[in-house]
CSV table of C-alpha atoms and ligand atoms in Angstrom, one decimal:
chain,number,residue,atom,x,y,z
A,1,UNK,CA,-17.6,-3.8,-6.8
A,2,UNK,CA,-17.7,-4.6,-10.5
A,3,UNK,CA,-17.7,-1.0,-11.4
A,4,UNK,CA,-14.9,-0.4,-9.0
A,5,UNK,CA,-12.8,-3.1,-10.6
A,6,UNK,CA,-13.7,-1.7,-14.1
A,7,UNK,CA,-12.6,1.8,-12.9
A,8,UNK,CA,-9.2,0.3,-12.0
A,9,UNK,CA,-8.9,-1.2,-15.3
A,10,UNK,CA,-9.8,1.9,-17.2
A,11,UNK,CA,-7.4,4.0,-15.2
A,12,UNK,CA,-4.8,1.5,-16.5
A,13,UNK,CA,-5.8,2.1,-20.0
A,14,UNK,CA,-7.8,-1.0,-20.4
A,15,UNK,CA,-11.2,-0.3,-22.0
A,16,UNK,CA,-14.2,-1.8,-20.2
A,17,UNK,CA,-17.5,-2.7,-21.8
A,18,UNK,CA,-20.7,-3.6,-19.8
A,19,UNK,CA,-24.1,-4.4,-20.6
A,20,UNK,CA,-27.1,-2.2,-19.5
A,21,UNK,CA,-30.0,-4.4,-20.6
A,22,UNK,CA,-32.0,-5.3,-17.4
A,23,UNK,CA,-29.9,-3.2,-15.1
A,24,UNK,CA,-31.0,-0.3,-12.8
A,25,UNK,CA,-30.3,3.3,-12.9
A,26,UNK,CA,-28.1,2.9,-10.0
A,27,UNK,CA,-25.8,0.5,-11.9
A,28,UNK,CA,-25.8,2.8,-14.9
A,29,UNK,CA,-24.9,5.7,-13.0
A,30,UNK,CA,-21.8,3.9,-11.3
A,31,UNK,CA,-20.7,2.5,-14.8
A,32,UNK,CA,-20.9,6.1,-16.2
A,33,UNK,CA,-19.0,7.5,-13.4
A,34,UNK,CA,-16.4,5.0,-13.5
A,35,UNK,CA,-15.7,5.4,-17.3
A,36,UNK,CA,-17.2,2.1,-18.5
A,37,UNK,CA,-18.6,1.9,-22.0
A,38,UNK,CA,-22.1,0.7,-22.5
A,39,UNK,CA,-22.5,-2.0,-25.1
A,40,UNK,CA,-25.7,-2.3,-27.0
A,41,UNK,CA,-26.0,-6.0,-25.9
A,42,UNK,CA,-23.9,-9.0,-24.8
A,43,UNK,CA,-23.0,-9.9,-28.2
A,44,UNK,CA,-21.4,-6.5,-28.9
A,45,UNK,CA,-19.8,-6.4,-25.5
A,46,UNK,CA,-18.2,-9.8,-26.1
A,47,UNK,CA,-17.2,-8.9,-29.7
A,48,UNK,CA,-13.4,-7.9,-29.2
A,49,UNK,CA,-13.2,-8.8,-25.6
A,50,UNK,CA,-10.2,-10.5,-24.5
A,51,UNK,CA,-11.3,-11.0,-20.8
A,52,UNK,CA,-14.9,-11.2,-19.3
A,53,UNK,CA,-15.1,-10.5,-15.7
A,54,UNK,CA,-18.2,-11.6,-13.9
A,55,UNK,CA,-19.2,-9.7,-10.7
A,56,UNK,CA,-22.8,-9.9,-9.8
A,57,UNK,CA,-24.9,-11.3,-6.9
A,58,UNK,CA,-23.8,-15.0,-6.4
A,59,UNK,CA,-27.2,-16.3,-7.2
A,60,UNK,CA,-26.8,-14.9,-10.7
A,61,UNK,CA,-23.3,-16.2,-11.5
A,62,UNK,CA,-24.2,-19.5,-13.2
A,63,UNK,CA,-26.7,-17.7,-15.5
A,64,UNK,CA,-24.1,-14.8,-16.4
A,65,UNK,CA,-21.7,-17.8,-17.3
A,66,UNK,CA,-24.4,-19.5,-19.4
A,67,UNK,CA,-25.2,-16.5,-21.4
A,68,UNK,CA,-21.8,-15.7,-22.3
A,69,UNK,CA,-21.1,-19.3,-23.2
A,70,UNK,CA,-24.1,-19.3,-25.4
A,71,UNK,CA,-22.8,-16.2,-27.1
A,72,UNK,CA,-19.9,-18.4,-28.3
A,73,UNK,CA,-17.2,-16.4,-26.4
A,74,UNK,CA,-13.7,-18.0,-26.7
A,75,UNK,CA,-11.6,-15.6,-24.4
A,76,UNK,CA,-10.7,-15.7,-20.7
A,77,UNK,CA,-13.7,-15.9,-18.5
A,78,UNK,CA,-13.1,-14.8,-14.9
A,79,UNK,CA,-15.8,-15.6,-12.4
A,80,UNK,CA,-15.1,-13.2,-9.3
A,81,UNK,CA,-18.4,-14.0,-7.4
A,82,UNK,CA,-18.8,-15.3,-4.0
A,83,UNK,CA,-19.5,-18.9,-4.9
A,84,UNK,CA,-18.6,-22.4,-3.7
A,85,UNK,CA,-15.6,-24.0,-5.2
A,86,UNK,CA,-18.0,-26.7,-6.8
A,87,UNK,CA,-20.1,-23.8,-8.4
A,88,UNK,CA,-16.8,-22.1,-9.6
A,89,UNK,CA,-15.7,-25.4,-11.3
A,90,UNK,CA,-19.4,-25.9,-12.8
A,91,UNK,CA,-19.1,-22.4,-14.2
A,92,UNK,CA,-15.7,-23.2,-15.6
A,93,UNK,CA,-17.1,-26.4,-17.3
A,94,UNK,CA,-19.8,-24.4,-18.9
A,95,UNK,CA,-17.6,-21.7,-20.5
A,96,UNK,CA,-15.0,-24.0,-21.4
A,97,UNK,CA,-17.4,-26.1,-23.2
A,98,UNK,CA,-17.9,-23.0,-25.4
A,99,UNK,CA,-14.1,-22.6,-26.0
A,100,UNK,CA,-13.3,-20.1,-23.3
A,101,UNK,CA,-10.5,-20.4,-20.6
A,102,UNK,CA,-11.8,-20.3,-17.3
A,103,UNK,CA,-10.0,-18.4,-14.4
A,104,UNK,CA,-11.5,-18.6,-10.7
A,105,UNK,CA,-11.4,-15.4,-8.8
A,106,UNK,CA,-12.3,-14.4,-5.1
A,107,UNK,CA,-12.5,-10.8,-4.0
A,108,UNK,CA,-11.8,-9.9,-0.6
A,109,UNK,CA,-12.2,-6.3,0.9
A,110,UNK,CA,-14.2,-3.3,-0.1
A,111,UNK,CA,-14.7,-1.9,-3.3
A,112,UNK,CA,-11.4,-0.7,-5.0
A,113,UNK,CA,-11.8,3.0,-4.2
A,114,UNK,CA,-10.4,5.7,-2.0
A,115,UNK,CA,-7.2,3.7,-0.9
A,116,UNK,CA,-9.2,0.8,0.2
A,117,UNK,CA,-7.4,-2.4,0.2
A,118,UNK,CA,-8.9,-4.8,-2.4
A,119,UNK,CA,-7.5,-8.4,-2.8
A,120,UNK,CA,-8.3,-10.3,-6.0
A,121,UNK,CA,-7.4,-14.0,-5.5
A,122,UNK,CA,-6.9,-15.8,-8.9
A,123,UNK,CA,-6.5,-19.5,-9.6
A,124,UNK,CA,-6.7,-21.6,-12.6
A,125,UNK,CA,-4.4,-22.1,-15.8
A,126,UNK,CA,-1.2,-20.2,-15.3
A,127,UNK,CA,-0.8,-18.3,-18.4
A,128,UNK,CA,-4.5,-16.9,-18.2
A,129,UNK,CA,-4.1,-16.0,-14.6
A,130,UNK,CA,-0.9,-14.2,-15.4
A,131,UNK,CA,-2.9,-12.4,-18.3
A,132,UNK,CA,-5.6,-11.4,-15.9
A,133,UNK,CA,-3.1,-10.2,-13.3
A,134,UNK,CA,-1.2,-8.2,-15.9
A,135,UNK,CA,-4.2,-6.0,-16.5
A,136,UNK,CA,-4.4,-5.0,-12.9
A,137,UNK,CA,-0.8,-4.4,-12.5
A,138,UNK,CA,-0.2,-0.9,-11.0
A,139,UNK,CA,-3.8,-0.5,-10.1
A,140,UNK,CA,-5.6,-0.2,-6.8
A,141,UNK,CA,-6.6,-3.9,-6.9
A,142,UNK,CA,-3.9,-6.2,-5.2
A,143,UNK,CA,-3.8,-9.4,-7.2
A,144,UNK,CA,-2.8,-12.7,-5.3
A,145,UNK,CA,-2.2,-15.3,-8.0
A,146,UNK,CA,-2.5,-18.8,-6.3
A,147,UNK,CA,-0.6,-21.7,-8.0
A,148,UNK,CA,-3.7,-23.8,-7.8
A,149,UNK,CA,-6.5,-25.0,-10.1
A,150,UNK,CA,-9.9,-23.4,-10.7
A,151,UNK,CA,-11.9,-23.6,-7.3
A,152,UNK,CA,-9.0,-22.6,-5.0
A,153,UNK,CA,-9.7,-18.8,-5.3
A,154,UNK,CA,-13.4,-19.3,-4.4
A,155,UNK,CA,-12.7,-21.6,-1.7
A,156,UNK,CA,-10.3,-18.8,-0.2
A,157,UNK,CA,-13.2,-16.3,-0.4
A,158,UNK,CA,-15.7,-18.9,1.1
A,159,UNK,CA,-13.1,-19.5,4.1
A,160,UNK,CA,-12.7,-15.9,4.6
A,161,UNK,CA,-16.4,-15.0,4.5
A,162,UNK,CA,-17.3,-17.9,6.5
A,163,UNK,CA,-15.7,-16.1,9.5
A,164,UNK,CA,-16.3,-12.4,8.6
A,165,UNK,CA,-20.0,-12.7,7.9
A,166,UNK,CA,-20.7,-15.8,9.6
A,167,UNK,CA,-19.5,-14.4,13.1
A,168,UNK,CA,-21.5,-11.2,12.4
A,169,UNK,CA,-24.7,-13.2,11.9
A,170,UNK,CA,-23.9,-15.1,15.0
A,171,UNK,CA,-23.6,-12.0,17.0
A,172,UNK,CA,-26.9,-10.5,15.8
A,173,UNK,CA,-28.6,-13.8,16.7
A,174,UNK,CA,-27.0,-13.7,20.1
A,175,UNK,CA,-28.5,-10.2,20.6
A,176,UNK,CA,-31.9,-11.0,19.3
A,177,UNK,CA,-31.8,-13.9,21.7
A,178,UNK,CA,-31.1,-11.7,24.6
A,179,UNK,CA,-33.8,-9.2,23.5
A,180,UNK,CA,-36.4,-12.0,23.3
A,181,UNK,CA,-35.6,-13.4,26.7
A,182,UNK,CA,-35.3,-10.0,28.3
A,183,UNK,CA,-31.8,-10.2,29.2
A,184,UNK,CA,-30.0,-7.5,27.3
A,185,UNK,CA,-29.1,-5.6,30.4
A,186,UNK,CA,-27.5,-8.9,31.9
A,187,UNK,CA,-25.6,-9.7,28.5
A,188,UNK,CA,-24.4,-6.1,28.3
A,189,UNK,CA,-23.0,-6.3,31.9
A,190,UNK,CA,-21.3,-9.6,31.3
A,191,UNK,CA,-19.9,-8.2,28.0
A,192,UNK,CA,-18.7,-5.1,29.8
A,193,UNK,CA,-16.7,-7.2,32.3
A,194,UNK,CA,-15.5,-10.0,30.1
A,195,UNK,CA,-15.5,-9.1,26.3
A,196,UNK,CA,-16.1,-5.3,26.0
A,197,UNK,CA,-15.1,-5.2,22.3
A,198,UNK,CA,-18.1,-7.0,21.5
A,199,UNK,CA,-20.5,-3.9,21.9
A,200,UNK,CA,-18.7,-2.1,18.9
A,201,UNK,CA,-18.6,-5.4,17.0
A,202,UNK,CA,-22.5,-5.8,17.3
A,203,UNK,CA,-23.1,-2.4,16.1
A,204,UNK,CA,-21.0,-2.7,13.3
A,205,UNK,CA,-22.4,-6.0,12.3
A,206,UNK,CA,-25.8,-4.5,12.3
A,207,UNK,CA,-25.0,-1.3,10.5
A,208,UNK,CA,-22.6,-3.1,8.1
A,209,UNK,CA,-25.0,-5.9,7.2
A,210,UNK,CA,-28.5,-4.2,7.0
A,211,UNK,CA,-28.2,-2.9,3.4
A,212,UNK,CA,-26.5,-5.9,1.9
A,213,UNK,CA,-28.1,-8.8,3.9
A,214,UNK,CA,-30.1,-9.7,0.9
A,215,UNK,CA,-27.2,-10.7,-0.8
A,216,UNK,CA,-25.4,-12.1,2.1
A,217,UNK,CA,-28.2,-14.7,2.2
A,218,UNK,CA,-27.1,-16.4,-1.0
A,219,UNK,CA,-23.5,-16.0,0.0
A,220,UNK,CA,-24.1,-17.9,3.2
A,221,UNK,CA,-25.8,-20.7,1.2
A,222,UNK,CA,-22.7,-21.0,-1.0
A,223,UNK,CA,-20.5,-21.2,2.1
A,224,UNK,CA,-22.9,-23.8,3.6
A,225,UNK,CA,-22.5,-25.8,0.4
A,226,UNK,CA,-18.7,-25.5,0.6
A,227,UNK,CA,-18.7,-26.9,4.1
A,228,UNK,CA,-21.2,-29.8,3.1
A,229,UNK,CA,-18.8,-30.6,0.0
A,230,UNK,CA,-15.9,-30.8,2.4
A,231,UNK,CA,-17.9,-32.9,4.8
A,232,UNK,CA,-17.9,-30.4,7.5
A,233,UNK,CA,-21.0,-29.2,9.3
A,234,UNK,CA,-23.1,-26.8,7.0
A,235,UNK,CA,-25.4,-25.7,9.7
A,236,UNK,CA,-23.5,-22.6,10.9
A,237,UNK,CA,-23.8,-21.0,7.6
A,238,UNK,CA,-27.3,-22.3,6.8
A,239,UNK,CA,-28.5,-20.5,9.9
A,240,UNK,CA,-26.5,-17.4,9.1
A,241,UNK,CA,-28.3,-17.5,5.5
A,242,UNK,CA,-31.7,-17.6,7.6
A,243,UNK,CA,-30.5,-14.6,9.7
A,244,UNK,CA,-29.6,-12.4,6.6
A,245,UNK,CA,-32.8,-13.6,4.9
A,246,UNK,CA,-34.8,-12.0,7.7
A,247,UNK,CA,-33.0,-8.7,7.0
A,248,UNK,CA,-33.9,-8.6,3.5
A,249,UNK,CA,-36.4,-5.6,3.7
A,250,UNK,CA,-33.5,-3.5,4.8
A,251,UNK,CA,-32.0,-3.7,1.4
A,252,UNK,CA,-30.0,-0.6,0.7
A,253,UNK,CA,-31.0,0.9,3.7
A,254,UNK,CA,-27.9,2.6,5.0
A,255,UNK,CA,-29.6,4.4,8.0
A,256,UNK,CA,-30.6,1.2,9.5
A,257,UNK,CA,-29.3,0.8,13.1
A,258,UNK,CA,-29.1,-2.2,15.6
A,259,UNK,CA,-32.6,-1.7,16.8
A,260,UNK,CA,-34.1,-2.0,13.3
A,261,UNK,CA,-32.0,-5.2,12.6
A,262,UNK,CA,-33.0,-6.9,15.9
A,263,UNK,CA,-36.8,-5.9,15.3
A,264,UNK,CA,-36.5,-7.8,11.9
A,265,UNK,CA,-34.6,-10.8,13.4
A,266,UNK,CA,-37.2,-11.5,16.3
B,1,NAP,N1,-19.3,-5.2,-2.1
B,1,NAP,C1,-18.1,-5.7,-1.6
B,1,NAP,O1,-17.6,-5.2,-0.7
B,1,NAP,C2,-17.7,-7.1,-2.1
B,1,NAP,C3,-16.6,-7.7,-1.6
B,1,NAP,C4,-16.2,-8.9,-2.0
B,1,NAP,C5,-16.9,-9.6,-3.0
B,1,NAP,N2,-17.8,-9.1,-3.5
B,1,NAP,C6,-18.6,-9.8,-4.6
B,1,NAP,O2,-18.9,-9.1,-5.6
B,1,NAP,C7,-20.1,-9.6,-6.2
B,1,NAP,C8,-21.1,-8.3,-6.4
B,1,NAP,O3,-21.3,-7.8,-5.2
B,1,NAP,P1,-21.6,-6.2,-5.0
B,1,NAP,O4,-21.4,-5.8,-3.5
B,1,NAP,O5,-20.9,-5.5,-5.9
B,1,NAP,O6,-23.3,-6.2,-5.2
B,1,NAP,P2,-24.3,-5.1,-5.6
B,1,NAP,O7,-23.7,-3.7,-5.1
B,1,NAP,O8,-25.5,-5.4,-5.5
B,1,NAP,O9,-24.1,-5.0,-7.4
B,1,NAP,C9,-24.3,-6.1,-8.1
B,1,NAP,C10,-24.4,-5.8,-9.4
B,1,NAP,O10,-24.8,-6.8,-10.3
B,1,NAP,C11,-25.9,-6.5,-11.1
B,1,NAP,N3,-26.6,-7.7,-11.5
B,1,NAP,C12,-27.7,-8.3,-10.7
B,1,NAP,N4,-28.3,-9.3,-11.3
B,1,NAP,C13,-27.6,-9.5,-12.3
B,1,NAP,C14,-27.5,-10.5,-13.4
B,1,NAP,N5,-28.4,-11.4,-13.5
B,1,NAP,N6,-26.6,-10.4,-14.4
B,1,NAP,C15,-25.7,-9.4,-14.5
B,1,NAP,N7,-25.5,-8.5,-13.5
B,1,NAP,C16,-26.5,-8.3,-12.5
B,1,NAP,C17,-26.6,-5.4,-10.5
B,1,NAP,O11,-27.3,-4.7,-11.3
B,1,NAP,P3,-28.7,-4.3,-10.9
B,1,NAP,O12,-29.0,-4.0,-9.4
B,1,NAP,O13,-28.9,-2.9,-11.6
B,1,NAP,O14,-29.8,-5.1,-11.4
B,1,NAP,C18,-25.4,-4.8,-9.7
B,1,NAP,O15,-24.9,-3.8,-10.6
B,1,NAP,C19,-20.7,-10.6,-5.3
B,1,NAP,O16,-20.4,-11.8,-5.8
B,1,NAP,C20,-20.2,-10.3,-4.0
B,1,NAP,O17,-19.9,-11.3,-3.2
B,1,NAP,C21,-18.4,-7.8,-3.2
């Protein structure tokens, strides 16, 4: 996702630097293909940067912000990760303490490639939000500037993914239960007659989640924290985190099918 956002910026003549230290060959190959420039280290990447865009696994979001703050960065810092609004506000406090201006972001949709629809929700100080939105003007990324403080863009992302990834996890758990109880044929029969679209949805939930479930686990925990903080039941998404956690060994396996997923679940 991060590389695709970078490509959208490069296409609009905004140079993008990234930091290869500690990253994999796959990340380097994406960055090269997308025309991003490798910086020797974080300090030189930040040198003349006006905007920092953090797009990484949710569990790394706070560390990335702390590293950037420690380097004394004073420009605009955009956290675009799938994190709870509370964590978004904490990230903002860390970078603001170093003199930066925090903008909260939430990405909805697939990576910004091949005519895909990628929405970038932004919230925070109006001038900084406008500055970030301006860089994506005319690009493949559709910016939605919310007239709301830091936390609102993350909350939008949490609410959206609570349904999409939460319902996918529930469907997989339902199928695993039917397998365990030996009633797949009975459930299939009932779905055929009553809710036939679930067959397709189940298959897509399995093949779509398997390679990325390791990352979805953290995202579900962020969503559970978001519900808890809103004094709503957090258990749905805590369970979804458990479900995705069981699929961790299918990481990057784009050939995994429904049967492979159910195997891991049961
Ligand atoms: N993919 C989507 O469709 C989508 C949609 C909406 C939102 N998002 C959000 O975008 C973010 C990234 O998701 P993704 O799908 O792009 O994940 P991804 O394909 O796994 O890529 C994550 C990137 O972050 C790098 N990374 C890992 N740990 C890091 C750290 N400590 N510091 C800096 N970089 C680190 C990884 O590098 P190495 O692997 O080389 O270590 C990799 O290049 C997540 O917050 C996700 O919720 C993604």
